[in-house]
Coordinates of C-alpha atoms and ligand atoms in Angstrom, one line a residue:
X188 CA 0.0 0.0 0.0
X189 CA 3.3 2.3 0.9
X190 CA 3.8 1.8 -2.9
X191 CA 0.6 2.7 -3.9
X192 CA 0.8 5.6 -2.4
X193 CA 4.1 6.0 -3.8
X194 CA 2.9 5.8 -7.4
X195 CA 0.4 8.6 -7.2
X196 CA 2.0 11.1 -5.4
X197 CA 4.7 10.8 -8.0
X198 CA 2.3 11.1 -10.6
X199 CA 1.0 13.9 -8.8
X200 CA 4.0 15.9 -8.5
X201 CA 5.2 15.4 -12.2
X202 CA 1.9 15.7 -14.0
X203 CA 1.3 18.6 -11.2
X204 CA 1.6 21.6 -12.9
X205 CA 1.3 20.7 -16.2
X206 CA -2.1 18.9 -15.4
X207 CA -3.6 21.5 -13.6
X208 CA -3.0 24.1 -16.9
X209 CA -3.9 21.9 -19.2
X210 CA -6.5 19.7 -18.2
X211 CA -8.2 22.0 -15.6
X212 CA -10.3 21.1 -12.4
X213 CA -11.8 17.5 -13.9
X214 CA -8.0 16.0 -14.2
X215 CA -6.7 17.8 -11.3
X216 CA -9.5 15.6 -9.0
X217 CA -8.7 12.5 -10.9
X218 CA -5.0 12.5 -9.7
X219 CA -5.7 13.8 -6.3
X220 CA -7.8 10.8 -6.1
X221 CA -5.2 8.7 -7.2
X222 CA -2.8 10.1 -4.3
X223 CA -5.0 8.9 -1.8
X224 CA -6.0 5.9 -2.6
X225 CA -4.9 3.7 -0.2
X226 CA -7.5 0.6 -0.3
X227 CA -10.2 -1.4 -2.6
X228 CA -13.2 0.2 -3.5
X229 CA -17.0 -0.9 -2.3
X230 CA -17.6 -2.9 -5.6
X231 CA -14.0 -5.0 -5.5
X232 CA -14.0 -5.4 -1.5
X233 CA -14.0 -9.0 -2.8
X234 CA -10.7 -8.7 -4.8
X235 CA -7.1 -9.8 -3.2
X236 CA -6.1 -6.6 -2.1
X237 CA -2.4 -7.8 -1.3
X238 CA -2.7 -8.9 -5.4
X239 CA -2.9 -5.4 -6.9
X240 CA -2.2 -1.6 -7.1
X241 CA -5.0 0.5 -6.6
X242 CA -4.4 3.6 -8.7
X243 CA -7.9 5.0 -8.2
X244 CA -11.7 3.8 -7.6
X245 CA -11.7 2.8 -11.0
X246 CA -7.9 1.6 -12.0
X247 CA -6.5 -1.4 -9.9
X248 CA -3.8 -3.1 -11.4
X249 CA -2.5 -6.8 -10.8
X250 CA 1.1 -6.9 -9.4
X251 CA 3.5 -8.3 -11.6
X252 CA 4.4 -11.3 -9.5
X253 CA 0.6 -12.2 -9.7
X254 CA -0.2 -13.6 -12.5
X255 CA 0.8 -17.0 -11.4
X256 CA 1.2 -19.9 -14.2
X257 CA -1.6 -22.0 -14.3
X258 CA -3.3 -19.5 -17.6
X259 CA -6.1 -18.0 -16.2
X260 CA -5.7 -15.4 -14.0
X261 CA -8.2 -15.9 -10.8
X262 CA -11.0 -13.3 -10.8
X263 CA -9.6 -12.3 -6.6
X264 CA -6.4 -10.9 -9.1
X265 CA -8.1 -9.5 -12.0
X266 CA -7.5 -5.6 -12.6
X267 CA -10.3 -3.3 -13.1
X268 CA -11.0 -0.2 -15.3
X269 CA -13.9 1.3 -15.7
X270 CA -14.3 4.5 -17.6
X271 CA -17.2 5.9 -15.5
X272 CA -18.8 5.0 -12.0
X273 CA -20.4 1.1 -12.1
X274 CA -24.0 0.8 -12.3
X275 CA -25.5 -0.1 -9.0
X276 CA -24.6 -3.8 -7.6
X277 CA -29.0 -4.3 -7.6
X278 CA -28.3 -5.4 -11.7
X279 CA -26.8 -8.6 -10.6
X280 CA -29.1 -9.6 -7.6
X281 CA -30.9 -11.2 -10.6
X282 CA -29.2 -12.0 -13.4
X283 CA -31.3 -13.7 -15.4
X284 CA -34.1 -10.9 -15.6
X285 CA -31.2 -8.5 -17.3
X286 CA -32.5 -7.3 -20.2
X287 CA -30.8 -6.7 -23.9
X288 CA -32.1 -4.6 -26.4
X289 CA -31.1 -6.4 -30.3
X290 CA -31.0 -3.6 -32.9
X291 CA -29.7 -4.3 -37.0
X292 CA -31.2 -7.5 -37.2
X293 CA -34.5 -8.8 -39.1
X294 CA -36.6 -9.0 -36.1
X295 CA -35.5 -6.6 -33.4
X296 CA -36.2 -7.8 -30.3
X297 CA -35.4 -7.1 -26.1
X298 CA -34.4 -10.6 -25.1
X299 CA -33.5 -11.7 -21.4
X300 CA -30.4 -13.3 -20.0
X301 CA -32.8 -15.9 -19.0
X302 CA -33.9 -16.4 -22.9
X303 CA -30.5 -15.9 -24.1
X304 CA -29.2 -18.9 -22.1
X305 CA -31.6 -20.9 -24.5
X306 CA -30.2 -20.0 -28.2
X307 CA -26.5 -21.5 -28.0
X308 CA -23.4 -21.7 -25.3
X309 CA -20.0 -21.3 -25.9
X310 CA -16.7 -20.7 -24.1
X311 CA -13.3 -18.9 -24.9
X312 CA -10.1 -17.8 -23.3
X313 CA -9.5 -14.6 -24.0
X314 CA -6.9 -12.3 -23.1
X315 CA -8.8 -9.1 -21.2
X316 CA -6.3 -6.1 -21.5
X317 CA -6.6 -2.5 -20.9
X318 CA -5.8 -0.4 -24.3
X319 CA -3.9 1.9 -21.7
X320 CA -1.2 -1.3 -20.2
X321 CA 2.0 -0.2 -20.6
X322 CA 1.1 3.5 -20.8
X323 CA 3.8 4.3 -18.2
X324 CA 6.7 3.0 -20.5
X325 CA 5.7 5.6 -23.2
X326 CA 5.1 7.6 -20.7
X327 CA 9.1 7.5 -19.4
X328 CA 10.2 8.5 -23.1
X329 CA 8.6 11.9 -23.2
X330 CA 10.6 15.2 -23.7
X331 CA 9.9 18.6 -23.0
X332 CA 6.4 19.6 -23.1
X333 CA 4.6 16.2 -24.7
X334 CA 2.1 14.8 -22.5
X335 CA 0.1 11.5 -22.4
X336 CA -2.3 11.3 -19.5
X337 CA -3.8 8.8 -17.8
X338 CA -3.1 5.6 -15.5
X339 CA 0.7 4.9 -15.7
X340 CA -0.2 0.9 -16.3
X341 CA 2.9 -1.0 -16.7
X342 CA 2.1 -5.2 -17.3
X343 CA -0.6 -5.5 -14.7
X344 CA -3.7 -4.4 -16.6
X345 CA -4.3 -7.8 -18.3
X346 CA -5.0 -11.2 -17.5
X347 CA -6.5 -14.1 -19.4
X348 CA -10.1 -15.4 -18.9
X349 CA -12.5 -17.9 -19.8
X350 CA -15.6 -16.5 -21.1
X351 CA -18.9 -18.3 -21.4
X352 CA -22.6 -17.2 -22.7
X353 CA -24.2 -17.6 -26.4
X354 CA -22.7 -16.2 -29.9
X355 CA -24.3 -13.2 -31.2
X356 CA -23.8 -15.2 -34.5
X357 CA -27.0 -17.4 -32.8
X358 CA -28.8 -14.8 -31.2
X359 CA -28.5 -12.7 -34.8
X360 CA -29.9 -16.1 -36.9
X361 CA -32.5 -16.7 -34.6
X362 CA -33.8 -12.4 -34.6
X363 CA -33.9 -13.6 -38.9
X364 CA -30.5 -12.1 -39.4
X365 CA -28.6 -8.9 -40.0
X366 CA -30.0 -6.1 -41.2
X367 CA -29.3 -4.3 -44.9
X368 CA -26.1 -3.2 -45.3
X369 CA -24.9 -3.6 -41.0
X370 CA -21.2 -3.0 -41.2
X371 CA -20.4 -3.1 -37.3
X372 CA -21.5 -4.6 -33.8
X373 CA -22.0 -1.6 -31.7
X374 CA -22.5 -2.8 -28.0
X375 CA -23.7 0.1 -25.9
X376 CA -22.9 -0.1 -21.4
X377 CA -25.3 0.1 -19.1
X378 CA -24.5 3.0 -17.1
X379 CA -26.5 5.4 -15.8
X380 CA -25.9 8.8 -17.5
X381 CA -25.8 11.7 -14.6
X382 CA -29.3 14.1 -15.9
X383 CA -28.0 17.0 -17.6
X384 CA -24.9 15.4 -19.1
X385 CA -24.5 14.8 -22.6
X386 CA -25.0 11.1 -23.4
X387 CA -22.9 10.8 -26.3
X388 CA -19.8 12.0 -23.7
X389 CA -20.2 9.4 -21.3
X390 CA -21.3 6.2 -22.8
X391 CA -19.4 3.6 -23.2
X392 CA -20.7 2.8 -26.6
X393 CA -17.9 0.5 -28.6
X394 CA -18.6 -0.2 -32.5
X395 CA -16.3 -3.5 -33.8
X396 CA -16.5 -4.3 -37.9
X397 CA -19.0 -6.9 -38.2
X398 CA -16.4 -9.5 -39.2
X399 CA -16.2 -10.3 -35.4
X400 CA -20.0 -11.8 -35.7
X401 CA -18.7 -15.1 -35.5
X402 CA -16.6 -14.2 -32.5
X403 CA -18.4 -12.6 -30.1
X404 CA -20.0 -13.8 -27.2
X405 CA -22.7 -12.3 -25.0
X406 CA -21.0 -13.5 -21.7
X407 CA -23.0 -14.0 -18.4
X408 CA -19.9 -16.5 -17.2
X409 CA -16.4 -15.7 -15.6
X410 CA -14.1 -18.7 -14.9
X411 CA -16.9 -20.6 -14.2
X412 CA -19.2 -17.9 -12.0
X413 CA -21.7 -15.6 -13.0
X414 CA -19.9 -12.5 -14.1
X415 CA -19.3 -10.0 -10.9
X416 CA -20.5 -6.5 -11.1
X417 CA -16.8 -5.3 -11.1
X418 CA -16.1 -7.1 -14.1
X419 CA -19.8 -6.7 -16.7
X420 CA -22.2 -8.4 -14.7
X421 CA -25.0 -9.4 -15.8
X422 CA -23.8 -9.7 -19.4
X423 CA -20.8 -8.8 -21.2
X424 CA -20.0 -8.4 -24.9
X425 CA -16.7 -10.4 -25.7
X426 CA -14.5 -9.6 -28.8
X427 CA -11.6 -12.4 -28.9
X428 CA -8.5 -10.9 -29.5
X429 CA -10.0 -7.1 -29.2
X430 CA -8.3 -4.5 -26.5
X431 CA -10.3 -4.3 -23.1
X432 CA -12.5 -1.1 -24.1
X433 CA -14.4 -3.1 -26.8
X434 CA -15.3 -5.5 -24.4
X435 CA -18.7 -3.4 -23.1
X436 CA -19.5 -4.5 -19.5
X437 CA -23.4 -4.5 -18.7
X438 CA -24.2 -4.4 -21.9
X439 CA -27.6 -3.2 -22.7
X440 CA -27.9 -2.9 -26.5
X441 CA -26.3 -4.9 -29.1
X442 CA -27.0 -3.2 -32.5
X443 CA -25.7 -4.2 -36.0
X444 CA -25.5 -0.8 -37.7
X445 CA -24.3 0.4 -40.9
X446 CA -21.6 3.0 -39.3
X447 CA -19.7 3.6 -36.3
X448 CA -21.4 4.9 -32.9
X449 CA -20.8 9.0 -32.7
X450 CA -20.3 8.3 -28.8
X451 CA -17.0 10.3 -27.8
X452 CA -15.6 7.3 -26.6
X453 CA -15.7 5.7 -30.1
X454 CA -15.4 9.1 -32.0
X455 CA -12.3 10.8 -30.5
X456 CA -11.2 8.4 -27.6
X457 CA -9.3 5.0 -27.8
X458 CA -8.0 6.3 -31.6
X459 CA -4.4 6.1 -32.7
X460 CA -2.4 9.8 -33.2
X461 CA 0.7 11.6 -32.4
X462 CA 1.6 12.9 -28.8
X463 CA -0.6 16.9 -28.6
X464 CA -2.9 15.8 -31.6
X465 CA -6.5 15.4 -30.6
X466 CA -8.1 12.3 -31.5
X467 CA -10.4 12.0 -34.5
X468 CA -12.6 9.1 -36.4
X469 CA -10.3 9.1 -39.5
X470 CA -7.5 7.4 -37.0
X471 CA -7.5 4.2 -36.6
X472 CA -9.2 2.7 -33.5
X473 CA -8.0 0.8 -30.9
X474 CA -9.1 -2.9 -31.8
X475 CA -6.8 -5.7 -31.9
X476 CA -4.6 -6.5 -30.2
X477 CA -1.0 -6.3 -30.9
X478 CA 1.7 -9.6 -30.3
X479 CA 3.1 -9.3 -27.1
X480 CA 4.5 -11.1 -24.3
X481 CA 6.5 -10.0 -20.5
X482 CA 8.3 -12.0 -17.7
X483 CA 6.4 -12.5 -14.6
X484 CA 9.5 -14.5 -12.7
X485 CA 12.0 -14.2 -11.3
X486 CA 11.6 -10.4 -10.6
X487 CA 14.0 -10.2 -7.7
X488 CA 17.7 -11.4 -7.7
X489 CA 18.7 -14.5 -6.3
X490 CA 21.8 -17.0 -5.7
X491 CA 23.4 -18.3 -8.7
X492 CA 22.4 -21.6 -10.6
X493 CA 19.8 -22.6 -12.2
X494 CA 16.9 -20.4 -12.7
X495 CA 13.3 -21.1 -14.5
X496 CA 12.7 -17.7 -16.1
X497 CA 8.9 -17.5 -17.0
X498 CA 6.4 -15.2 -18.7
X499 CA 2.8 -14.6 -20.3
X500 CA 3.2 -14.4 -24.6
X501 CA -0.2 -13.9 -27.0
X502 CA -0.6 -12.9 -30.4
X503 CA -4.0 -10.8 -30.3
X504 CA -5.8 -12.2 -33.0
X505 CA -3.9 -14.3 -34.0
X506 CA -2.5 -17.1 -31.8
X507 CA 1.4 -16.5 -30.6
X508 CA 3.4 -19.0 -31.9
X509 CA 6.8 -18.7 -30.1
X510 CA 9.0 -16.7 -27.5
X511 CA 12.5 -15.4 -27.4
X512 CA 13.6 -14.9 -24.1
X513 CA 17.4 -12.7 -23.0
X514 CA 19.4 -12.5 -20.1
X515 CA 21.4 -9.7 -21.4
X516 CA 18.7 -6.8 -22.4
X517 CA 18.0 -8.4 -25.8
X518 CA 21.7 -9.0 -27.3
X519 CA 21.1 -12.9 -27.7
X520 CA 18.5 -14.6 -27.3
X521 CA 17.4 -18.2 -26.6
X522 CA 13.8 -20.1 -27.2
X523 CA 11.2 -20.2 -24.6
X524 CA 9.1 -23.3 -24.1
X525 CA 5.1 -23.3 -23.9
X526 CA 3.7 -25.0 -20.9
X527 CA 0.3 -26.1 -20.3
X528 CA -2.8 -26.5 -22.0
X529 CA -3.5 -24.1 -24.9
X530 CA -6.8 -22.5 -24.4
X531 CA -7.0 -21.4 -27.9
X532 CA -6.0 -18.4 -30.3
X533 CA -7.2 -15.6 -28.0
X534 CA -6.2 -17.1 -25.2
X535 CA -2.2 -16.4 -23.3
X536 CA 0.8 -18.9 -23.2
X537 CA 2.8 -19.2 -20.4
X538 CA 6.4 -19.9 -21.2
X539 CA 9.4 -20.9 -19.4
X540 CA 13.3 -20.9 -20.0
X541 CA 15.6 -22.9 -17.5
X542 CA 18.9 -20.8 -17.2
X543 CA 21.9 -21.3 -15.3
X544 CA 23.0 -17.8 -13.9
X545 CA 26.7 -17.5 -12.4
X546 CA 26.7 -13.9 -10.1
X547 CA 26.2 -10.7 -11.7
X548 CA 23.9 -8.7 -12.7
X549 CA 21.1 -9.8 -15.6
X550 CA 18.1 -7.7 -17.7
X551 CA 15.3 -10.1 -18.0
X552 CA 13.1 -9.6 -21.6
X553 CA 11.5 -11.8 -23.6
X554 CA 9.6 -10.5 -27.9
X555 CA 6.6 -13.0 -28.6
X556 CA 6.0 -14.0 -32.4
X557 CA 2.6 -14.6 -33.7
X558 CA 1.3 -17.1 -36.4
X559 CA 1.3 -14.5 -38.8
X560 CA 4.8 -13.8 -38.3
X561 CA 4.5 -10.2 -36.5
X562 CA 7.0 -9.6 -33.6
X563 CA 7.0 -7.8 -30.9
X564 CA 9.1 -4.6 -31.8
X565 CA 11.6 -2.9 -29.5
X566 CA 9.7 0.2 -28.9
X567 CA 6.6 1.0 -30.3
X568 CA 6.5 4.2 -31.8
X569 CA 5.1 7.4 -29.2
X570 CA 1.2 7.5 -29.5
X571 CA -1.0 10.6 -28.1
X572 CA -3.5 7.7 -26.1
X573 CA -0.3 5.9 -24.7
X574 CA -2.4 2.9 -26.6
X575 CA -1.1 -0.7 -27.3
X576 CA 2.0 -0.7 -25.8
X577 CA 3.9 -3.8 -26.8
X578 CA 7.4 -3.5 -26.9
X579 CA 9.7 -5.7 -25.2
X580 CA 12.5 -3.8 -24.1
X581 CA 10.9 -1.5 -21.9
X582 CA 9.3 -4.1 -18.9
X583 CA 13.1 -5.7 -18.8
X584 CA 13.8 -7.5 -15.4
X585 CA 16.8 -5.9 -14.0
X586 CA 18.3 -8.7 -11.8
X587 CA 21.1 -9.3 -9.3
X588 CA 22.6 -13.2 -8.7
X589 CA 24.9 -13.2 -6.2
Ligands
MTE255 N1 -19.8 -0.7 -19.8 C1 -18.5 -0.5 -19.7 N2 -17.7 -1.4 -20.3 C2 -16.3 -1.3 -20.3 C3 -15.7 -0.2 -19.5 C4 -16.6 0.7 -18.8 O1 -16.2 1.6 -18.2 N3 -17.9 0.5 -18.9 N4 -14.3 -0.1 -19.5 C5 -13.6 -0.7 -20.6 C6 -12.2 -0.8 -20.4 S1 -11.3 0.7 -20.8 C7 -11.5 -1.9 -20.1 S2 -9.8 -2.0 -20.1 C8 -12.2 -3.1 -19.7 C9 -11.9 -3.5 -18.3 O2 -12.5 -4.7 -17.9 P1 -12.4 -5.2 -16.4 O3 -12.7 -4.1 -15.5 O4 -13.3 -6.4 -16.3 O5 -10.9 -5.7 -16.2 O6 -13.6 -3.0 -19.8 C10 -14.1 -2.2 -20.9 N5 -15.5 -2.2 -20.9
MO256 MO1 -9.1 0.2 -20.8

């Protein structure tokens, strides 16, 4: 918790000025909150607090030594983000009366969870990861005056889940099929909007091209419980391979529609553009996921001989299909073995390299490849968002063997 504390009043003090001219009273608020945040909000009580970071009331990042290695990552560690404040915790007394508005097809229809669980039932690992995770490491290489706001995320705002409910492909056949000319899945939150706020600012209304029909699930299952509030309860939409904003918690409307939702949080958020360029729809938007992969252990030093180095490695959309691991900050590198079952494209791999480490000092990194034969770069180029960070030399392990 002392580093908690740590981490926000640092942001504080660097941001501090800066933040306060430039982003007025609204940001200001945001990272005093941060400061004092100290302990688990009302709506993740639940979570292992001794797990995770808790940036603010609605950022709480997993600890890097956390993820563990059996694949999925246990909903107790689980980070959070949520854009705006949760809907009350009364949506998930009874699940199965949540209701679902289907827009875009043939037959539009409001359809229950209950009613739902009758049309189809499928289940997929997926890898759920904030657009913003390794903001902080872009957020290290800035000069002068270039800012990137936002939660300093390093590797913790990710883990990999298995997902269960119906696909929207069934739902869709069974409402007599898309509509004319429906080029995207728009999934809209179901948040409350404060009265006399602009709607389209706050929703968190996510459009995916329709190619994902045949992905996406309409999830009222987490590793094998009904979904929490914290994490989309009642039902979530699920995009495979998608970055963690497209995957709309609570969702209240699924619409097939013919353009992209005008919501801010489409239009100008979550888009790809230079650092002090404003975000705009012609950029492209944060939806899949790049390759990329980071050690979880060792992250401390220890005595010299042998070592198993491991680590998390997924390709996005397309499955990951091997791992380079160094013990010298990327000069040579050695192959990393998968262990364990694999849960499927979407899903992570956890890999492991047995070294043999005589004393000195070591920096940890490993570059993932996917099947398409993307790899992880070095350093991703500088974006405005601090979006899709995936490069492998910045979350190096700096070790000690003595
Ligand atoms: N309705 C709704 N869906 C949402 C969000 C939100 O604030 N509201 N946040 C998004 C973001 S930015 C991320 S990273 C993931 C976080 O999912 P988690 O809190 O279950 O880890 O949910 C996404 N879906
Ligand atoms: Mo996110």
């Amino acid at each position: 918790m002392i580093a908690t504390s740590t981490i926000g009043r640092r942001t504080f003090l660097a941001g501090g000025a800066g933040a306060v001219v430039a982003g007025g009273l609204l940001e200001f608020r945001s990272e005093a909150r941060a400061q004092d945040a100290t302990s688990l909000p009302d709506y993740a009580k639940w979570k292992d607090a001794d797990a995770l970071i808790v940036h603010s009331d609605k950022t709480i990042e997993t600890k890097r030594g956390e993820i563990g290695t059996s694949i999925i990552t246990p909903k107790e560690k689980l980070y959070i983000r949520n854009n705006v404040n949760a809907p009350p915790a009364a949506i998930v007394a009874n699940p199965e009366d949540w209701q679902v508005e289907f827009k875009g097809v043939r037959e539009p229809k409001t359809l229950t969870v209950a009613e739902l669980k009758t049309m189809g039932l499928a289940t997929v690992a997926t890898v759920l990861q904030c657009s913003g995770n390794g903001r902080k490491y872009f957020q290290d290489r800035l000069t002068g005056d270039q800012k990137i706001s936002g939660t300093p995320w390093t590797v913790g705002a990710a883990g990999c889940v298995l997902w269960s409910g119906v696909p929207l492909r069934a739902v869709v056949d069974t409402l007599g099929g898309a509509g004319d000319g429906a080029k995207f899945v728009t999934g809209t939150g179901g948040e409350e909007i404060p009265a006399g706020l602009d709607p389209k600012d706050l929703v968190v209304e996510r459009s995916v091209p329709i190619s994902n029909l045949d992905n996406v699930i309409l999830a009222w299952e987490m590793n094998g419980k009904p979904i929490s509030l914290a994490h989309g309860g009642p039902l979530r939409m699920i995009v495979p391979g998608y970055s963690g904003i497209n995957n709309v918690k609570y969702v209240k409307t699924v619409a097939l529609t013919e353009v992209e939702t005008d919501a801010k949080i489409q239009r100008s958020s979550y888009r790809m553009h230079a650092v002090g360029e404003k975000g705009a729809p012609e950029q492209p938007s944060i939806w899949e996921q790049p390759v990329k992969s980071w050690i979880t252990a060792p992250l401390e030093g220890a005595k010299s001989g042998r070592i198993q180095i491991a680590g998390v490695a997924f390709g996005g959309m397309n499955a990951v299909a091997g791992v380079d691991v160094s013990t010298d900050g990327g000069q040579t590198w050695q192959k990393g073995e998968f262990i364990g079952p694999d849960l499927g494209r979407f899903a992570w791999k956890v890999f492991v390299l047995p070294v043999e480490l005589a004393p000195g000092t070591y920096s940890l990194v490993s570059r993932a490849t996917d099947s398409e034969g993307n790899v992880q770069p070095e350093e991703p180029e500088l974006n405005g968002g601090g979006y899709s960070h995936n490069g492998w030399r910045a979350p190096a392990v700096e070790i000690n063997i003595v």
